PDB file of C-alpha atoms in Angstrom:
ATOM      1  CA  ARG A   1       0.000   0.000   0.000  1.00  0.00           C
ATOM      2  CA  PRO A   2       1.161   3.599  -0.483  1.00  0.00           C
ATOM      3  CA  THR A   3       3.319   5.028   2.299  1.00  0.00           C
ATOM      4  CA  SER A   4       4.132   8.597   3.310  1.00  0.00           C
ATOM      5  CA  ARG A   5       7.162   8.385   0.975  1.00  0.00           C
ATOM      6  CA  ASP A   6       4.768   7.957  -1.959  1.00  0.00           C
ATOM      7  CA  ARG A   7       2.879  11.128  -1.097  1.00  0.00           C
ATOM      8  CA  ARG A   8       5.760  13.596  -0.877  1.00  0.00           C
ATOM      9  CA  PRO A   9       8.665  14.500  -3.153  1.00  0.00           C
ATOM     10  CA  LEU A  10      12.118  13.219  -2.274  1.00  0.00           C
ATOM     11  CA  SER A  11      14.063  14.967  -5.020  1.00  0.00           C
ATOM     12  CA  ALA A  12      15.607  17.789  -2.973  1.00  0.00           C
ATOM     13  CA  ASN A  13      18.868  15.841  -2.719  1.00  0.00           C
ATOM     14  CA  LEU A  14      19.189  16.225  -6.504  1.00  0.00           C
ATOM     15  CA  ALA A  15      19.269  20.036  -6.373  1.00  0.00           C
ATOM     16  CA  ASN A  16      23.046  20.023  -6.882  1.00  0.00           C
ATOM     17  CA  LEU A  17      23.050  17.981 -10.084  1.00  0.00           C
ATOM     18  CA  THR A  18      26.347  17.567 -11.928  1.00  0.00           C
ATOM     19  CA  PRO A  19      27.218  15.802 -15.208  1.00  0.00           C
ATOM     20  CA  GLU A  20      28.966  13.074 -13.231  1.00  0.00           C
ATOM     21  CA  ARG A  21      25.943  12.452 -11.047  1.00  0.00           C
ATOM     22  CA  LEU A  22      23.523  12.516 -13.975  1.00  0.00           C
ATOM     23  CA  SER A  23      25.680   9.976 -15.806  1.00  0.00           C
ATOM     24  CA  ALA A  24      25.644   7.746 -12.707  1.00  0.00           C
ATOM     25  CA  ILE A  25      21.842   7.985 -12.423  1.00  0.00           C
ATOM     26  CA  LEU A  26      21.325   7.089 -16.079  1.00  0.00           C
ATOM     27  CA  ARG A  27      23.818   4.251 -15.784  1.00  0.00           C
ATOM     28  CA  SER A  28      21.986   2.855 -12.738  1.00  0.00           C
ATOM     29  CA  ALA A  29      18.687   3.080 -14.613  1.00  0.00           C
ATOM     30  CA  GLU A  30      20.187   1.108 -17.485  1.00  0.00           C
ATOM     31  CA  MET A  31      21.068  -1.575 -14.918  1.00  0.00           C
ATOM     32  CA  GLY A  32      17.433  -1.610 -13.723  1.00  0.00           C
ATOM     33  CA  VAL A  33      17.879   0.403 -10.485  1.00  0.00           C
ATOM     34  CA  MET A  34      15.229   3.094 -10.824  1.00  0.00           C
ATOM     35  CA  ASP A  35      14.931   4.963  -7.509  1.00  0.00           C
ATOM     36  CA  LEU A  36      17.138   7.990  -8.295  1.00  0.00           C
ATOM     37  CA  TRP A  37      15.910   8.139 -11.888  1.00  0.00           C
ATOM     38  CA  ALA A  38      12.299   8.335 -10.683  1.00  0.00           C
ATOM     39  CA  ASP A  39      13.194  11.149  -8.266  1.00  0.00           C
ATOM     40  CA  LEU A  40      15.112  13.001 -10.982  1.00  0.00           C
ATOM     41  CA  CYS A  41      12.062  12.894 -13.271  1.00  0.00           C
ATOM     42  CA  ASP A  42      10.020  14.422 -10.451  1.00  0.00           C
ATOM     43  CA  ARG A  43      12.689  17.086 -10.032  1.00  0.00           C
ATOM     44  CA  MET A  44      12.608  18.031 -13.703  1.00  0.00           C
ATOM     45  CA  VAL A  45       8.822  18.380 -13.704  1.00  0.00           C
ATOM     46  CA  GLU A  46       8.846  20.351 -10.442  1.00  0.00           C
ATOM     47  CA  THR A  47      11.558  22.869 -11.317  1.00  0.00           C
ATOM     48  CA  ASP A  48      11.301  23.432 -15.090  1.00  0.00           C
ATOM     49  CA  ALA A  49       8.167  25.295 -16.158  1.00  0.00           C
ATOM     50  CA  GLU A  50       8.559  24.379 -19.838  1.00  0.00           C
ATOM     51  CA  ILE A  51       8.916  20.656 -19.149  1.00  0.00           C
ATOM     52  CA  ARG A  52       5.989  20.742 -16.732  1.00  0.00           C
ATOM     53  CA  ALA A  53       3.687  22.521 -19.188  1.00  0.00           C
ATOM     54  CA  ASP A  54       4.492  20.143 -22.040  1.00  0.00           C
ATOM     55  CA  TYR A  55       4.221  17.066 -19.828  1.00  0.00           C
ATOM     56  CA  GLU A  56       0.917  18.047 -18.219  1.00  0.00           C
ATOM     57  CA  THR A  57      -0.519  18.868 -21.645  1.00  0.00           C
ATOM     58  CA  ARG A  58       0.449  15.456 -22.962  1.00  0.00           C
ATOM     59  CA  LEU A  59      -1.006  13.580 -19.979  1.00  0.00           C
ATOM     60  CA  ALA A  60      -4.189  15.657 -19.802  1.00  0.00           C
ATOM     61  CA  ALA A  61      -4.950  14.895 -23.447  1.00  0.00           C
ATOM     62  CA  VAL A  62      -5.541  11.270 -22.429  1.00  0.00           C
ATOM     63  CA  SER A  63      -6.630  11.456 -18.790  1.00  0.00           C
ATOM     64  CA  GLY A  64      -9.221  14.097 -19.611  1.00  0.00           C
ATOM     65  CA  ALA A  65     -10.805  12.079 -22.415  1.00  0.00           C
ATOM     66  CA  ARG A  66     -14.274  10.624 -21.994  1.00  0.00           C
ATOM     67  CA  VAL A  67     -14.365   6.931 -21.059  1.00  0.00           C
ATOM     68  CA  GLN A  68     -16.503   4.926 -23.440  1.00  0.00           C
ATOM     69  CA  ILE A  69     -17.136   1.164 -23.271  1.00  0.00           C
ATOM     70  CA  GLU A  70     -18.623  -0.559 -26.277  1.00  0.00           C
ATOM     71  CA  ALA A  71     -20.054  -4.068 -26.154  1.00  0.00           C
ATOM     72  CA  GLY A  72     -18.786  -6.545 -28.705  1.00  0.00           C
ATOM     73  CA  HIS A  73     -21.153  -7.740 -31.422  1.00  0.00           C
ATOM     74  CA  CYS A  74     -20.951 -11.061 -33.262  1.00  0.00           C
ATOM     75  CA  GLY A  75     -24.548 -11.667 -34.413  1.00  0.00           C
ATOM     76  CA  ASP A  76     -25.273 -14.394 -31.863  1.00  0.00           C
ATOM     77  CA  PRO A  77     -28.147 -13.050 -29.700  1.00  0.00           C
ATOM     78  CA  VAL A  78     -26.981 -14.946 -26.617  1.00  0.00           C
ATOM     79  CA  ARG A  79     -23.367 -13.819 -26.867  1.00  0.00           C
ATOM     80  CA  ASP A  80     -24.334 -10.264 -27.781  1.00  0.00           C
ATOM     81  CA  ALA A  81     -26.583 -10.102 -24.713  1.00  0.00           C
ATOM     82  CA  LYS A  82     -23.705 -11.307 -22.555  1.00  0.00           C
ATOM     83  CA  ALA A  83     -21.416  -8.679 -24.093  1.00  0.00           C
ATOM     84  CA  ALA A  84     -23.939  -5.924 -23.366  1.00  0.00           C
ATOM     85  CA  GLU A  85     -24.268  -7.170 -19.792  1.00  0.00           C
ATOM     86  CA  GLY A  86     -20.489  -7.174 -19.396  1.00  0.00           C
ATOM     87  CA  ALA A  87     -20.154  -3.638 -20.791  1.00  0.00           C
ATOM     88  CA  GLN A  88     -22.779  -2.379 -18.341  1.00  0.00           C
ATOM     89  CA  PHE A  89     -20.951  -4.136 -15.499  1.00  0.00           C
ATOM     90  CA  LEU A  90     -17.680  -2.414 -16.436  1.00  0.00           C
ATOM     91  CA  GLU A  91     -19.372   0.974 -16.654  1.00  0.00           C
ATOM     92  CA  ASN A  92     -20.744   0.505 -13.136  1.00  0.00           C
ATOM     93  CA  VAL A  93     -17.315  -0.514 -11.824  1.00  0.00           C
ATOM     94  CA  ILE A  94     -15.603   2.536 -13.329  1.00  0.00           C
ATOM     95  CA  GLU A  95     -18.370   4.864 -12.177  1.00  0.00           C
ATOM     96  CA  ASN A  96     -18.045   3.629  -8.592  1.00  0.00           C
ATOM     97  CA  CYS A  97     -14.235   3.368  -8.660  1.00  0.00           C
ATOM     98  CA  ARG A  98     -12.422   5.621  -6.242  1.00  0.00           C
ATOM     99  CA  ASP A  99     -10.547   8.481  -7.994  1.00  0.00           C
ATOM    100  CA  PHE A 100     -10.571   6.802 -11.388  1.00  0.00           C
ATOM    101  CA  ASP A 101      -9.523  10.002 -13.194  1.00  0.00           C
ATOM    102  CA  GLN A 102      -6.605  10.546 -10.817  1.00  0.00           C
ATOM    103  CA  ALA A 103      -5.559   6.911 -11.168  1.00  0.00           C
ATOM    104  CA  SER A 104      -5.494   7.339 -14.943  1.00  0.00           C
ATOM    105  CA  GLN A 105      -3.319  10.429 -14.571  1.00  0.00           C
ATOM    106  CA  ASP A 106      -0.936   8.608 -12.216  1.00  0.00           C
ATOM    107  CA  LEU A 107      -0.590   5.603 -14.509  1.00  0.00           C
ATOM    108  CA  LEU A 108       0.109   7.877 -17.472  1.00  0.00           C
ATOM    109  CA  ASP A 109       3.236   9.025 -15.621  1.00  0.00           C
ATOM    110  CA  GLY A 110       4.784   5.958 -17.217  1.00  0.00           C
ATOM    111  CA  ILE A 111       5.139   8.064 -20.375  1.00  0.00           C
ATOM    112  CA  GLY A 112       7.853  10.097 -18.679  1.00  0.00           C
ATOM    113  CA  LYS A 113       9.611   7.616 -16.419  1.00  0.00           C
ATOM    114  CA  GLY A 114       9.058   4.558 -18.600  1.00  0.00           C
ATOM    115  CA  TYR A 115       6.631   2.778 -16.269  1.00  0.00           C
ATOM    116  CA  SER A 116       3.971   3.436 -13.670  1.00  0.00           C
ATOM    117  CA  ALA A 117       2.219   0.895 -11.449  1.00  0.00           C
ATOM    118  CA  ALA A 118      -0.831   0.820  -9.213  1.00  0.00           C
ATOM    119  CA  GLN A 119      -2.146  -1.877  -6.921  1.00  0.00           C
ATOM    120  CA  LEU A 120      -5.768  -2.874  -7.457  1.00  0.00           C
ATOM    121  CA  ASP A 121      -8.099  -2.488  -4.485  1.00  0.00           C
ATOM    122  CA  TRP A 122     -10.401  -5.521  -4.761  1.00  0.00           C
ATOM    123  CA  ARG A 123     -13.695  -5.647  -2.840  1.00  0.00           C
ATOM    124  CA  TRP A 124     -16.438  -8.281  -2.561  1.00  0.00           C
ATOM    125  CA  GLU A 125     -19.695  -6.546  -3.486  1.00  0.00           C
ATOM    126  CA  GLY A 126     -22.988  -7.772  -4.921  1.00  0.00           C
ATOM    127  CA  GLY A 127     -21.827 -11.351  -5.267  1.00  0.00           C
ATOM    128  CA  ALA A 128     -18.650 -10.533  -7.189  1.00  0.00           C
ATOM    129  CA  PHE A 129     -15.114  -9.250  -6.664  1.00  0.00           C
ATOM    130  CA  VAL A 130     -14.818  -5.782  -8.170  1.00  0.00           C
ATOM    131  CA  VAL A 131     -12.096  -3.136  -8.276  1.00  0.00           C
ATOM    132  CA  ARG A 132     -12.971  -0.143  -6.142  1.00  0.00           C
ATOM    133  CA  GLY A 133      -9.730   1.822  -6.467  1.00  0.00           C
ATOM    134  CA  PHE A 134      -6.135   2.045  -7.631  1.00  0.00           C
ATOM    135  CA  ASP A 135      -3.367   2.623  -5.097  1.00  0.00           C
ATOM    136  CA  TRP A 136      -0.549   4.254  -7.057  1.00  0.00           C
ATOM    137  CA  ILE A 137       2.932   3.314  -5.869  1.00  0.00           C
ATOM    138  CA  HIS A 138       5.841   5.650  -6.615  1.00  0.00           C
ATOM    139  CA  GLN A 139       8.287   4.394  -9.222  1.00  0.00           C
ATOM    140  CA  ARG A 140      11.227   4.655  -6.823  1.00  0.00           C
ATOM    141  CA  ARG A 141       9.969   1.501  -5.082  1.00  0.00           C
ATOM    142  CA  PHE A 142      10.492  -0.690  -8.159  1.00  0.00           C
ATOM    143  CA  LYS A 143      13.382  -2.052 -10.166  1.00  0.00           C
ATOM    144  CA  TYR A 144      13.805  -4.117 -13.308  1.00  0.00           C
ATOM    145  CA  GLY A 145      14.996  -7.670 -13.051  1.00  0.00           C
ATOM    146  CA  PRO A 146      17.417  -9.369 -15.467  1.00  0.00           C
ATOM    147  CA  ASP A 147      14.429 -10.717 -17.432  1.00  0.00           C
ATOM    148  CA  PHE A 148      13.131  -7.153 -18.035  1.00  0.00           C
ATOM    149  CA  SER A 149      10.258  -7.726 -15.578  1.00  0.00           C
ATOM    150  CA  LEU A 150       9.221  -4.971 -13.172  1.00  0.00           C
ATOM    151  CA  ARG A 151       9.670  -5.992  -9.531  1.00  0.00           C
ATOM    152  CA  LEU A 152       8.605  -4.407  -6.231  1.00  0.00           C
ATOM    153  CA  VAL A 153      11.669  -3.632  -4.097  1.00  0.00           C
ATOM    154  CA  ASP A 154      10.079  -1.670  -1.250  1.00  0.00           C
ATOM    155  CA  ASP A 155       6.750  -3.050  -0.008  1.00  0.00           C
ATOM    156  CA  GLY A 156       6.399  -0.373   2.669  1.00  0.00           C
ATOM    157  CA  HIS A 157       7.704  -2.622   5.421  1.00  0.00           C
ATOM    158  CA  SER A 158      11.036  -3.903   4.122  1.00  0.00           C
ATOM    159  CA  VAL A 159      13.418  -3.505   1.195  1.00  0.00           C
ATOM    160  CA  SER A 160      14.469  -6.458  -0.933  1.00  0.00           C
ATOM    161  CA  ALA A 161      17.564  -6.395  -3.115  1.00  0.00           C
ATOM    162  CA  ASN A 162      16.028  -8.584  -5.820  1.00  0.00           C
ATOM    163  CA  GLY A 163      12.436  -7.411  -5.435  1.00  0.00           C
ATOM    164  CA  GLU A 164       9.194  -9.350  -5.677  1.00  0.00           C
ATOM    165  CA  GLU A 165       7.281 -10.284  -8.812  1.00  0.00           C
ATOM    166  CA  LEU A 166       4.043  -8.406  -9.444  1.00  0.00           C
ATOM    167  CA  GLU A 167       0.961 -10.607  -9.400  1.00  0.00           C
ATOM    168  CA  ASP A 168      -1.065 -10.192 -12.580  1.00  0.00           C
ATOM    169  CA  ASP A 169      -4.415  -9.914 -10.808  1.00  0.00           C
ATOM    170  CA  LEU A 170      -3.144  -7.464  -8.196  1.00  0.00           C
ATOM    171  CA  TRP A 171      -1.325  -4.852 -10.279  1.00  0.00           C
ATOM    172  CA  ILE A 172      -1.910  -2.699 -13.323  1.00  0.00           C
ATOM    173  CA  VAL A 173       1.269  -1.452 -14.994  1.00  0.00           C
ATOM    174  CA  HIS A 174       1.584   1.109 -17.751  1.00  0.00           C
ATOM    175  CA  ALA A 175       4.951   0.674 -19.480  1.00  0.00           C
ATOM    176  CA  PRO A 176       4.766   2.233 -22.955  1.00  0.00           C
ATOM    177  CA  ARG A 177       7.344   0.880 -25.396  1.00  0.00           C
ATOM    178  CA  SER A 178       8.016   3.849 -27.653  1.00  0.00           C
ATOM    179  CA  VAL A 179      11.449   2.499 -28.633  1.00  0.00           C
ATOM    180  CA  ALA A 180      12.813  -1.018 -28.853  1.00  0.00           C
ATOM    181  CA  GLY A 181      15.188  -2.454 -26.320  1.00  0.00           C
ATOM    182  CA  TYR A 182      15.445  -2.295 -22.555  1.00  0.00           C
ATOM    183  CA  PRO A 183      12.235  -0.815 -21.051  1.00  0.00           C
ATOM    184  CA  THR A 184      14.080   1.920 -19.123  1.00  0.00           C
ATOM    185  CA  ARG A 185      14.952   3.551 -22.459  1.00  0.00           C
ATOM    186  CA  THR A 186      11.329   4.318 -23.264  1.00  0.00           C
ATOM    187  CA  GLY A 187      10.618   7.179 -20.854  1.00  0.00           C
ATOM    188  CA  VAL A 188      10.456  10.493 -22.702  1.00  0.00           C
ATOM    189  CA  MET A 189      12.248  12.180 -19.788  1.00  0.00           C
ATOM    190  CA  ARG A 190      15.484  10.546 -20.934  1.00  0.00           C
ATOM    191  CA  ALA A 191      15.441  12.860 -23.954  1.00  0.00           C
ATOM    192  CA  VAL A 192      15.383  15.998 -21.780  1.00  0.00           C
ATOM    193  CA  ALA A 193      17.684  14.979 -18.917  1.00  0.00           C
ATOM    194  CA  TRP A 194      20.895  16.429 -20.387  1.00  0.00           C
ATOM    195  CA  PRO A 195      19.245  19.582 -21.821  1.00  0.00           C
ATOM    196  CA  TYR A 196      17.619  20.097 -18.410  1.00  0.00           C
ATOM    197  CA  LEU A 197      21.022  19.986 -16.680  1.00  0.00           C
ATOM    198  CA  PHE A 198      22.647  22.429 -19.119  1.00  0.00           C
ATOM    199  CA  LYS A 199      19.645  24.746 -18.916  1.00  0.00           C
ATOM    200  CA  ARG A 200      19.861  24.790 -15.110  1.00  0.00           C
ATOM    201  CA  TRP A 201      23.566  25.577 -15.269  1.00  0.00           C
ATOM    202  CA  GLY A 202      22.898  28.355 -17.775  1.00  0.00           C
ATOM    203  CA  GLN A 203      20.257  29.856 -15.492  1.00  0.00           C
ATOM    204  CA  GLN A 204      22.617  29.748 -12.509  1.00  0.00           C
ATOM    205  CA  PHE A 205      25.353  31.424 -14.564  1.00  0.00           C
ATOM    206  CA  TRP A 206      22.885  34.098 -15.691  1.00  0.00           C
ATOM    207  CA  VAL A 207      21.803  34.819 -12.108  1.00  0.00           C
ATOM    208  CA  GLN A 208      25.416  35.084 -10.965  1.00  0.00           C
ATOM    209  CA  GLY A 209      26.178  37.449 -13.832  1.00  0.00           C
ATOM    210  CA  ALA A 210      23.097  39.543 -13.085  1.00  0.00           C
ATOM    211  CA  GLU A 211      24.130  39.871  -9.457  1.00  0.00           C
ATOM    212  CA  SER A 212      27.599  41.026 -10.501  1.00  0.00           C
ATOM    213  CA  PHE A 213      26.906  43.248 -13.489  1.00  0.00           C
ATOM    214  CA  ALA A 214      23.218  44.123 -13.801  1.00  0.00           C
ATOM    215  CA  TRP A 215      23.131  45.947 -10.449  1.00  0.00           C
ATOM    216  CA  PRO A 216      26.594  47.532 -10.043  1.00  0.00           C
ATOM    217  CA  PHE A 217      27.688  48.811  -6.664  1.00  0.00           C
ATOM    218  CA  LEU A 218      28.323  52.578  -6.921  1.00  0.00           C
ATOM    219  CA  PHE A 219      30.648  54.306  -4.498  1.00  0.00           C
ATOM    220  CA  ALA A 220      32.273  57.702  -4.129  1.00  0.00           C
ATOM    221  CA  LYS A 221      35.578  58.524  -2.466  1.00  0.00           C
ATOM    222  CA  VAL A 222      35.987  61.593  -0.262  1.00  0.00           C
ATOM    223  CA  PRO A 223      39.192  62.926   1.326  1.00  0.00           C
ATOM    224  CA  ARG A 224      40.064  61.300   4.619  1.00  0.00           C
ATOM    225  CA  GLY A 225      38.558  63.282   7.480  1.00  0.00           C
ATOM    226  CA  ALA A 226      35.961  64.995   5.256  1.00  0.00           C
ATOM    227  CA  ASP A 227      33.111  66.531   7.240  1.00  0.00           C
ATOM    228  CA  ALA A 228      29.505  65.346   7.211  1.00  0.00           C
ATOM    229  CA  ALA A 229      28.405  67.908   4.626  1.00  0.00           C
ATOM    230  CA  VAL A 230      30.888  66.582   2.047  1.00  0.00           C
ATOM    231  CA  ARG A 231      29.832  63.022   2.725  1.00  0.00           C
ATOM    232  CA  ALA A 232      26.150  63.952   2.429  1.00  0.00           C
ATOM    233  CA  ALA A 233      26.739  65.726  -0.878  1.00  0.00           C
ATOM    234  CA  ALA A 234      28.579  62.720  -2.282  1.00  0.00           C
ATOM    235  CA  LEU A 235      25.813  60.377  -1.148  1.00  0.00           C
ATOM    236  CA  ALA A 236      23.141  62.629  -2.637  1.00  0.00           C
ATOM    237  CA  GLY A 237      24.919  62.520  -5.972  1.00  0.00           C
ATOM    238  CA  LEU A 238      24.963  58.735  -5.880  1.00  0.00           C
ATOM    239  CA  GLU A 239      21.276  58.603  -5.036  1.00  0.00           C
ATOM    240  CA  GLU A 240      20.536  60.357  -8.323  1.00  0.00           C
ATOM    241  CA  LEU A 241      22.393  57.604 -10.187  1.00  0.00           C
ATOM    242  CA  SER A 242      21.182  54.461  -8.451  1.00  0.00           C
ATOM    243  CA  ALA A 243      18.261  53.351  -6.313  1.00  0.00           C
ATOM    244  CA  ASP A 244      20.407  50.961  -4.289  1.00  0.00           C
ATOM    245  CA  HIS A 245      23.934  49.587  -3.903  1.00  0.00           C
ATOM    246  CA  ARG A 246      25.715  52.825  -2.972  1.00  0.00           C
ATOM    247  CA  ALA A 247      28.203  53.960  -0.342  1.00  0.00           C
ATOM    248  CA  VAL A 248      30.646  56.741   0.524  1.00  0.00           C
ATOM    249  CA  ILE A 249      34.153  55.725   1.606  1.00  0.00           C
ATOM    250  CA  GLU A 250      37.360  57.557   2.514  1.00  0.00           C
ATOM    251  CA  ASP A 251      40.332  57.759   0.171  1.00  0.00           C
ATOM    252  CA  PRO A 252      42.589  55.838   0.019  1.00  0.00           C
ATOM    253  CA  ALA A 253      40.445  52.683   0.246  1.00  0.00           C
TER     254      ALA A 253
END
């Protein structure tokens, strides 16, 4: 079940991202260890407005679509009646499912990270087992095994090095395969990881340059021992040139 670690971001430790650390994270992801990669994807969405806008637009295009269930039709009255009954049953399940729209949005996060998984909340109601909700589990709690299968490493109580297999009837996993090969290559966030790092460095350099050159510190020198009137006149002259960053000092200084 989801823990407090699933409900809050843990990407603050990636604030000081370097090329060496990014290379290590991508290399670990290629080996199937996904915890830092999942947190880095969160970090990119949280701190880059352009990435966030594009990503939310892409996910909302699907999660905001209307759900429509159509019964199959084969011409056999008995089978067609069964299909219509099944379609109505599914509509009732989805209508009464807890936070179905949010669950769809959470599962679509697999587009960015490469996978997203939720545990099905089964309930016995009306003479049948039905799904009443999806408990989304953060991607940092999974890893890929040597057979390319997604495995649960952190079950909320303990951490397993090899992880546990996901039972088919208990989990729903969205792992889009946009490119061939190892499944960790499919997340679209891999395409923006390096540009994100260079953009962040460029922004930091710009801020440092703005601090140094966009708001220069103006000062005036007055003879040592100058009286208050001279100092006041010098300061008044500076105030006409700048709204801040000004001072009067004695010469030599």
